[in-house]
mmCIF file of C-alpha atoms in Angstrom:
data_model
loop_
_atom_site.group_PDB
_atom_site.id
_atom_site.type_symbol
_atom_site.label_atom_id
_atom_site.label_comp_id
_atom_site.label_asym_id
_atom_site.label_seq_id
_atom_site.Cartn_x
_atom_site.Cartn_y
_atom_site.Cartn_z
ATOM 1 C CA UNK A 23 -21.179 -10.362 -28.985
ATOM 2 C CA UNK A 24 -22.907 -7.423 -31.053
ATOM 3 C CA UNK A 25 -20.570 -5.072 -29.545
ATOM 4 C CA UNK A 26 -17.485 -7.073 -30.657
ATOM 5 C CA UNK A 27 -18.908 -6.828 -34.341
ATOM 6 C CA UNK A 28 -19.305 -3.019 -33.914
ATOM 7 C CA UNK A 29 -16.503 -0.753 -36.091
ATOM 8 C CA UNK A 30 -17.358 2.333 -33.687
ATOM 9 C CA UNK A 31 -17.014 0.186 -29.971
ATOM 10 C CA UNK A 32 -13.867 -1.672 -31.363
ATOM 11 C CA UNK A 33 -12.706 2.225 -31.856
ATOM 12 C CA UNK A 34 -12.956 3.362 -28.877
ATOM 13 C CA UNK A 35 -12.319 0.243 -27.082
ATOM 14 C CA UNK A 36 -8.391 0.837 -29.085
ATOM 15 C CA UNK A 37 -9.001 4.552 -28.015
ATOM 16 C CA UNK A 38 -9.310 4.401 -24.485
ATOM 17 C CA UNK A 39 -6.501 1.314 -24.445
ATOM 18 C CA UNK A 40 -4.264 4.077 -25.943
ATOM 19 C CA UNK A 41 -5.221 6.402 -23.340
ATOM 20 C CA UNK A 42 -4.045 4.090 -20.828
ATOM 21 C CA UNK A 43 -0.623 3.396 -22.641
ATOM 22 C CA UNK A 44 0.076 6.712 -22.439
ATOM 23 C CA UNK A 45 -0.364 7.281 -18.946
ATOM 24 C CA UNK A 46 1.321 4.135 -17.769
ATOM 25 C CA UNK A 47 4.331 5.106 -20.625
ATOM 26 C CA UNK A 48 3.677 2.417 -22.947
ATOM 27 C CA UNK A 49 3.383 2.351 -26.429
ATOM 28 C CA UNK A 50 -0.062 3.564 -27.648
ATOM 29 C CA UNK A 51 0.302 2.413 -31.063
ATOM 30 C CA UNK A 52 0.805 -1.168 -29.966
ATOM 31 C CA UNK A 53 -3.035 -1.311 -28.832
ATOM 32 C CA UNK A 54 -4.996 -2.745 -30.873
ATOM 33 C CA UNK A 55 -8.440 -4.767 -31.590
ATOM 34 C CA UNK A 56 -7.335 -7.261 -34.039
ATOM 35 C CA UNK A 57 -8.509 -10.563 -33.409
ATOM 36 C CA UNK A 58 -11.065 -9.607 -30.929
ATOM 37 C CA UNK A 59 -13.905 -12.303 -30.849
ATOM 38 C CA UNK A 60 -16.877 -14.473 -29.357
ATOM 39 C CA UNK A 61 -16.663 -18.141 -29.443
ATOM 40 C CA UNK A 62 -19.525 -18.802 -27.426
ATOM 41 C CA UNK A 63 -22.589 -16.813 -26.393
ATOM 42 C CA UNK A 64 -24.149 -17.441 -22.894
ATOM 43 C CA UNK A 65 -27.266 -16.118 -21.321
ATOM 44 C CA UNK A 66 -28.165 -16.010 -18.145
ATOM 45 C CA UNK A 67 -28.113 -19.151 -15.804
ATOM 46 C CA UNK A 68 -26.971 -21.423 -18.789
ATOM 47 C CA UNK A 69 -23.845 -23.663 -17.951
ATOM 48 C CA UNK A 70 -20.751 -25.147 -19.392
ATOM 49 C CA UNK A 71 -19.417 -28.414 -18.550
ATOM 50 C CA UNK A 72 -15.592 -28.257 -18.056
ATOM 51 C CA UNK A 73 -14.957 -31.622 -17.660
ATOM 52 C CA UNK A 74 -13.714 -33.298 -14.346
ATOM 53 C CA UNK A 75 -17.012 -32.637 -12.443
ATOM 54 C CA UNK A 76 -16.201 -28.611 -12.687
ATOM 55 C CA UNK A 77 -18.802 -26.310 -14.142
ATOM 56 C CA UNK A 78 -18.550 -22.548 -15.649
ATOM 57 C CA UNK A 79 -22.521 -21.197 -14.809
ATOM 58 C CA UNK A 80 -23.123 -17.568 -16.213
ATOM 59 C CA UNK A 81 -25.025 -15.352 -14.197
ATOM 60 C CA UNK A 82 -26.966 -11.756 -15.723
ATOM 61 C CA UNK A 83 -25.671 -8.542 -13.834
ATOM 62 C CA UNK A 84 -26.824 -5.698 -15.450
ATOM 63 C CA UNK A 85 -26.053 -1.898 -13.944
ATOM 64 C CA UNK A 86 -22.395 -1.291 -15.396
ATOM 65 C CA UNK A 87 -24.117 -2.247 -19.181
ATOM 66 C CA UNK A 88 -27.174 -4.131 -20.199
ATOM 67 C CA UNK A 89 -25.002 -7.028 -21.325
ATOM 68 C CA UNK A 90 -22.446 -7.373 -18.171
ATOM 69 C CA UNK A 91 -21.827 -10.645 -17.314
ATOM 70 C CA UNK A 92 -20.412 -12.703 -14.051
ATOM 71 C CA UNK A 93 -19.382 -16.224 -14.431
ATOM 72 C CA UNK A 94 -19.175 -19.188 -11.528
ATOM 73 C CA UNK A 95 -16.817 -21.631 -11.554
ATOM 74 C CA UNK A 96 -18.273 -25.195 -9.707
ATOM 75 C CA UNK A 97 -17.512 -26.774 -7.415
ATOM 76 C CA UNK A 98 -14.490 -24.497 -6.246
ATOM 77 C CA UNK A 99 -16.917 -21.947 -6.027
ATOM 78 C CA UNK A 100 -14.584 -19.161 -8.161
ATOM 79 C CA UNK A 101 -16.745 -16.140 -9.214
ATOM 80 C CA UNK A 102 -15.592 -13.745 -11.523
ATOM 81 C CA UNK A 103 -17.514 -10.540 -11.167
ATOM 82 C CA UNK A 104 -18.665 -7.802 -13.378
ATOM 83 C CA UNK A 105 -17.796 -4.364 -12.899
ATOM 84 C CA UNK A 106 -21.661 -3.728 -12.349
ATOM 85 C CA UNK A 107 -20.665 -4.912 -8.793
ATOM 86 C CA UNK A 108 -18.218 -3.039 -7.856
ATOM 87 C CA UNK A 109 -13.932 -2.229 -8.551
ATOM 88 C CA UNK A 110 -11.496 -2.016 -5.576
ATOM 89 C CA UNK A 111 -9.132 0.513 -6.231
ATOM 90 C CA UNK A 112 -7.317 -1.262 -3.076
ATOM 91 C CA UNK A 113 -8.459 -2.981 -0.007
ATOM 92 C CA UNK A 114 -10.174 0.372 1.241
ATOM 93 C CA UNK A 115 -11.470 2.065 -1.850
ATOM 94 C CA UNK A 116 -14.102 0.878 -3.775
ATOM 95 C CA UNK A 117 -15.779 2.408 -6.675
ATOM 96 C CA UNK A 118 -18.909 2.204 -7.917
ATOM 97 C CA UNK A 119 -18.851 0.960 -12.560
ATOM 98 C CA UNK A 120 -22.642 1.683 -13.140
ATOM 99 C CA UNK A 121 -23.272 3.167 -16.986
ATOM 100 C CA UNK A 122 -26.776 2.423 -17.056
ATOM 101 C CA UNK A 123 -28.393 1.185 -13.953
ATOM 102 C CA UNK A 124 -27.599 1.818 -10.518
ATOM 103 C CA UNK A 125 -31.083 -0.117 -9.882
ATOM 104 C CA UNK A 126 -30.076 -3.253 -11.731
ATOM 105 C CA UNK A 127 -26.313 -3.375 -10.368
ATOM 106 C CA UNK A 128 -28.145 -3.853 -6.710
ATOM 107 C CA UNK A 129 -30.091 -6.655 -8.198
ATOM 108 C CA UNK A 130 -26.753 -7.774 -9.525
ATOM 109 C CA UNK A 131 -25.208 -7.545 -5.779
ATOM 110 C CA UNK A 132 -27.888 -9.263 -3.930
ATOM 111 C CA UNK A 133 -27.666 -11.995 -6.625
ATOM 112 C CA UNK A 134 -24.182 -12.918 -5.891
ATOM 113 C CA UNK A 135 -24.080 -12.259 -2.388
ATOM 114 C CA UNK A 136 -26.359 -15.657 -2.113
ATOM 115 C CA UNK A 137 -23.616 -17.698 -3.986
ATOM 116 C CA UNK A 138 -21.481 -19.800 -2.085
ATOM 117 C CA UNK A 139 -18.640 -17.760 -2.711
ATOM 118 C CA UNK A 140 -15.080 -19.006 -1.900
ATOM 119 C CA UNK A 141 -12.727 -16.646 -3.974
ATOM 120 C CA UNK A 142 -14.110 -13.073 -5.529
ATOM 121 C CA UNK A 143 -11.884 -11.739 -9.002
ATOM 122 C CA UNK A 144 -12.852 -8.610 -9.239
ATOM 123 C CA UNK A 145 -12.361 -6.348 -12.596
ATOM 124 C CA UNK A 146 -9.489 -4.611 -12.676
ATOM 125 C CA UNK A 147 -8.395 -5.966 -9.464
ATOM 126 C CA UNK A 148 -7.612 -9.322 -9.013
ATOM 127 C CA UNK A 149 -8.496 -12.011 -6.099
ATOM 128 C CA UNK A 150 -9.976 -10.294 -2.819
ATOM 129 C CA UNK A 151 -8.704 -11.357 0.192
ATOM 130 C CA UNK A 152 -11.167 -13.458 2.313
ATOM 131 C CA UNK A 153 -12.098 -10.244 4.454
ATOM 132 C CA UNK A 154 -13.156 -8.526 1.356
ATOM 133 C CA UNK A 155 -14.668 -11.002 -0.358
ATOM 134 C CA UNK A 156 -17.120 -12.179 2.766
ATOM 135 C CA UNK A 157 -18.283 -8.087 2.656
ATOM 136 C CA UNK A 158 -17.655 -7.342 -0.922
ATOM 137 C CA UNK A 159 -21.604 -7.443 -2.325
ATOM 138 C CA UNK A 160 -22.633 -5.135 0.989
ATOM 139 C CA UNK A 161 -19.960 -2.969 1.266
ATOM 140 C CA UNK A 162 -20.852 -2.435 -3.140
ATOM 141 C CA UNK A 163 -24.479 -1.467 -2.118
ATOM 142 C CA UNK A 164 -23.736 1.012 0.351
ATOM 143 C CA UNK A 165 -20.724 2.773 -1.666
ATOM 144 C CA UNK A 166 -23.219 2.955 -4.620
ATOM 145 C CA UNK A 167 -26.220 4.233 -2.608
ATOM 146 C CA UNK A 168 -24.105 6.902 -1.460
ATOM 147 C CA UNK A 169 -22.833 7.921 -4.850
ATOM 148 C CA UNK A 170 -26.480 7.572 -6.206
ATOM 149 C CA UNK A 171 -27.927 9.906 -3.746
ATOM 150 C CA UNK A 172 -24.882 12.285 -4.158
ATOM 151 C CA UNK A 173 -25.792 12.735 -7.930
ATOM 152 C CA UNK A 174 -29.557 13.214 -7.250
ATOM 153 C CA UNK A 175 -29.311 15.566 -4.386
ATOM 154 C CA UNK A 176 -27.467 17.946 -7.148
ATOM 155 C CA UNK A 177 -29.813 17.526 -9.701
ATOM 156 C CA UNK A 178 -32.739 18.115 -7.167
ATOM 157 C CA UNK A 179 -30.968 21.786 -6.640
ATOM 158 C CA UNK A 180 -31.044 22.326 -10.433
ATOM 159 C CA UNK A 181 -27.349 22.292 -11.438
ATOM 160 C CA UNK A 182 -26.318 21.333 -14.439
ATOM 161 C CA UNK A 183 -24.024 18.296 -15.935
ATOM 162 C CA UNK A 184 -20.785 20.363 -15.621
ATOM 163 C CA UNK A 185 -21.773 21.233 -11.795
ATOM 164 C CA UNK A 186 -22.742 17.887 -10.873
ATOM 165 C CA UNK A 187 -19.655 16.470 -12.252
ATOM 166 C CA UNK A 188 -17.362 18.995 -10.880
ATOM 167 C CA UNK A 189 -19.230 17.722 -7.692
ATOM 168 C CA UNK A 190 -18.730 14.137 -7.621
ATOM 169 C CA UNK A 191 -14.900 14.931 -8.920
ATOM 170 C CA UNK A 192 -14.442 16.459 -5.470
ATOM 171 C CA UNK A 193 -15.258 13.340 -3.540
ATOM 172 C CA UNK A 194 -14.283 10.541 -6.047
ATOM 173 C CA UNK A 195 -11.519 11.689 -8.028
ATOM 174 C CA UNK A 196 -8.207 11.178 -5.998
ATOM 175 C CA UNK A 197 -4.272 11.241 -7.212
ATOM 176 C CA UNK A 198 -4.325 7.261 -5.732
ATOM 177 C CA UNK A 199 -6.868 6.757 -8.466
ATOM 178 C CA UNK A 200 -5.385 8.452 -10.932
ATOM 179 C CA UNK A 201 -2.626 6.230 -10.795
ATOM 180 C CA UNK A 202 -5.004 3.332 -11.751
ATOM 181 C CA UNK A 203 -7.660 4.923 -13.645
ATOM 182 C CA UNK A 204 -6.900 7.171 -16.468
ATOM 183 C CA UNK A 205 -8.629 10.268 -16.152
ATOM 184 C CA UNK A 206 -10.574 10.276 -19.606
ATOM 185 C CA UNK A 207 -12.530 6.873 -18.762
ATOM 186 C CA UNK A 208 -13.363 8.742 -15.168
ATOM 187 C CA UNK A 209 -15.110 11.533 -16.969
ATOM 188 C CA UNK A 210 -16.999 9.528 -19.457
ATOM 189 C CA UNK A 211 -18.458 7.203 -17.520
ATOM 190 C CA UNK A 212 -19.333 9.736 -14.618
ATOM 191 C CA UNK A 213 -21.021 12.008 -17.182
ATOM 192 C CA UNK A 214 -22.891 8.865 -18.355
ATOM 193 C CA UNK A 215 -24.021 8.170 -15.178
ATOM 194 C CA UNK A 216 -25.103 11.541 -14.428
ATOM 195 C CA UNK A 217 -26.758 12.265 -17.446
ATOM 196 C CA UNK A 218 -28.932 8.625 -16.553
ATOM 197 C CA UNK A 219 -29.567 9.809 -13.413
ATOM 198 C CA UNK A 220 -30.763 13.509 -15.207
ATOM 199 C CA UNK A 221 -33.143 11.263 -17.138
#
């Protein structure tokens, strides 16, 4: 909600929307923040009654930001994930969405993983099949353990931001993602996560 009420986020919330226009050929100038709000704050574990015995329960998964959020919907069992657990790029690609807490987005994982699941939306993606969704939280962990220990293993020989992200950009950066994921928001948030990781 603070975010929302922030000049500079709403800026480059428009920013990297017009980044996006351009690469998919739309119209940059028709992004825009106007009208962006909050009409209700929830914190963790706190739940909304939707009326005809269904529920909306919000659940605390830190690791992409400190104020990512998942929400599950009762009793269809409907989660909506936060990118601090994880974005399919397709059905064999996953990528990792951690800004400030690689630690916290496993917490996040393991969290979830002991909901009764029955249909995963995933940011950016849509609604996993039932093969993903049943290995979604696991198959997160291990991509993000793997990119974790990527980053430190460079920073344990010394190089420096611009190494280490020239690094990672050899194993995560592919022309199927580009078509998905414009290249600006790549390099932004890896170098965020990096320079976490560099402490």
């Amino acid at each position: 909600a603070s975010v929302f009420e922030r000049p500079g986020a709403l800026r480059m919330i428009v920013s990297m929307g017009q980044s996006a226009a351009e690469l998919y050929g739309k119209d940059p100038s028709e992004v825009i923040a106007d009208g962006i709000r909050v009409d209700i704050v929830m914190n963790d574990g706190e739940v909304i009654d939707l009326g005809s015995g269904e529920t909306l329960t919000a659940y605390e998964t830190k690791g992409h930001t400190d104020c990512s959020m998942s929400y599950f919907v009762q009793p269809h069992g409907i989660m909506f994930a936060s990118e601090s657990t994880g974005v399919l790029e397709n059905e064999n690609k996953m990528h990792t969405s951690v800004l400030k807490s690689f630690d916290d987005s496993f917490v996040a994982a393991h969290r979830l993983k002991e909901l009764p699941v029955k249909s995963l939306v995933v940011p950016h993606y849509g609604v996993a099949s039932e093969e993903i969704r049943e290995r979604f939280f696991d198959w997160y962990i291990e991509e993000a353990l793997k990119e974790k220990k990527l980053i430190e293993n460079c920073i344990s020989k010394g190089m420096s931001l611009e190494e280490i992200f020239e690094e990672h950009k050899q194993v995560y950066w592919t022309e199927e993602r580009a078509v998905n994921h414009p290249y600006r928001a790549y390099k932004m948030n890896t170098e965020i996560i990096i320079k976490m990781l560099m402490g």
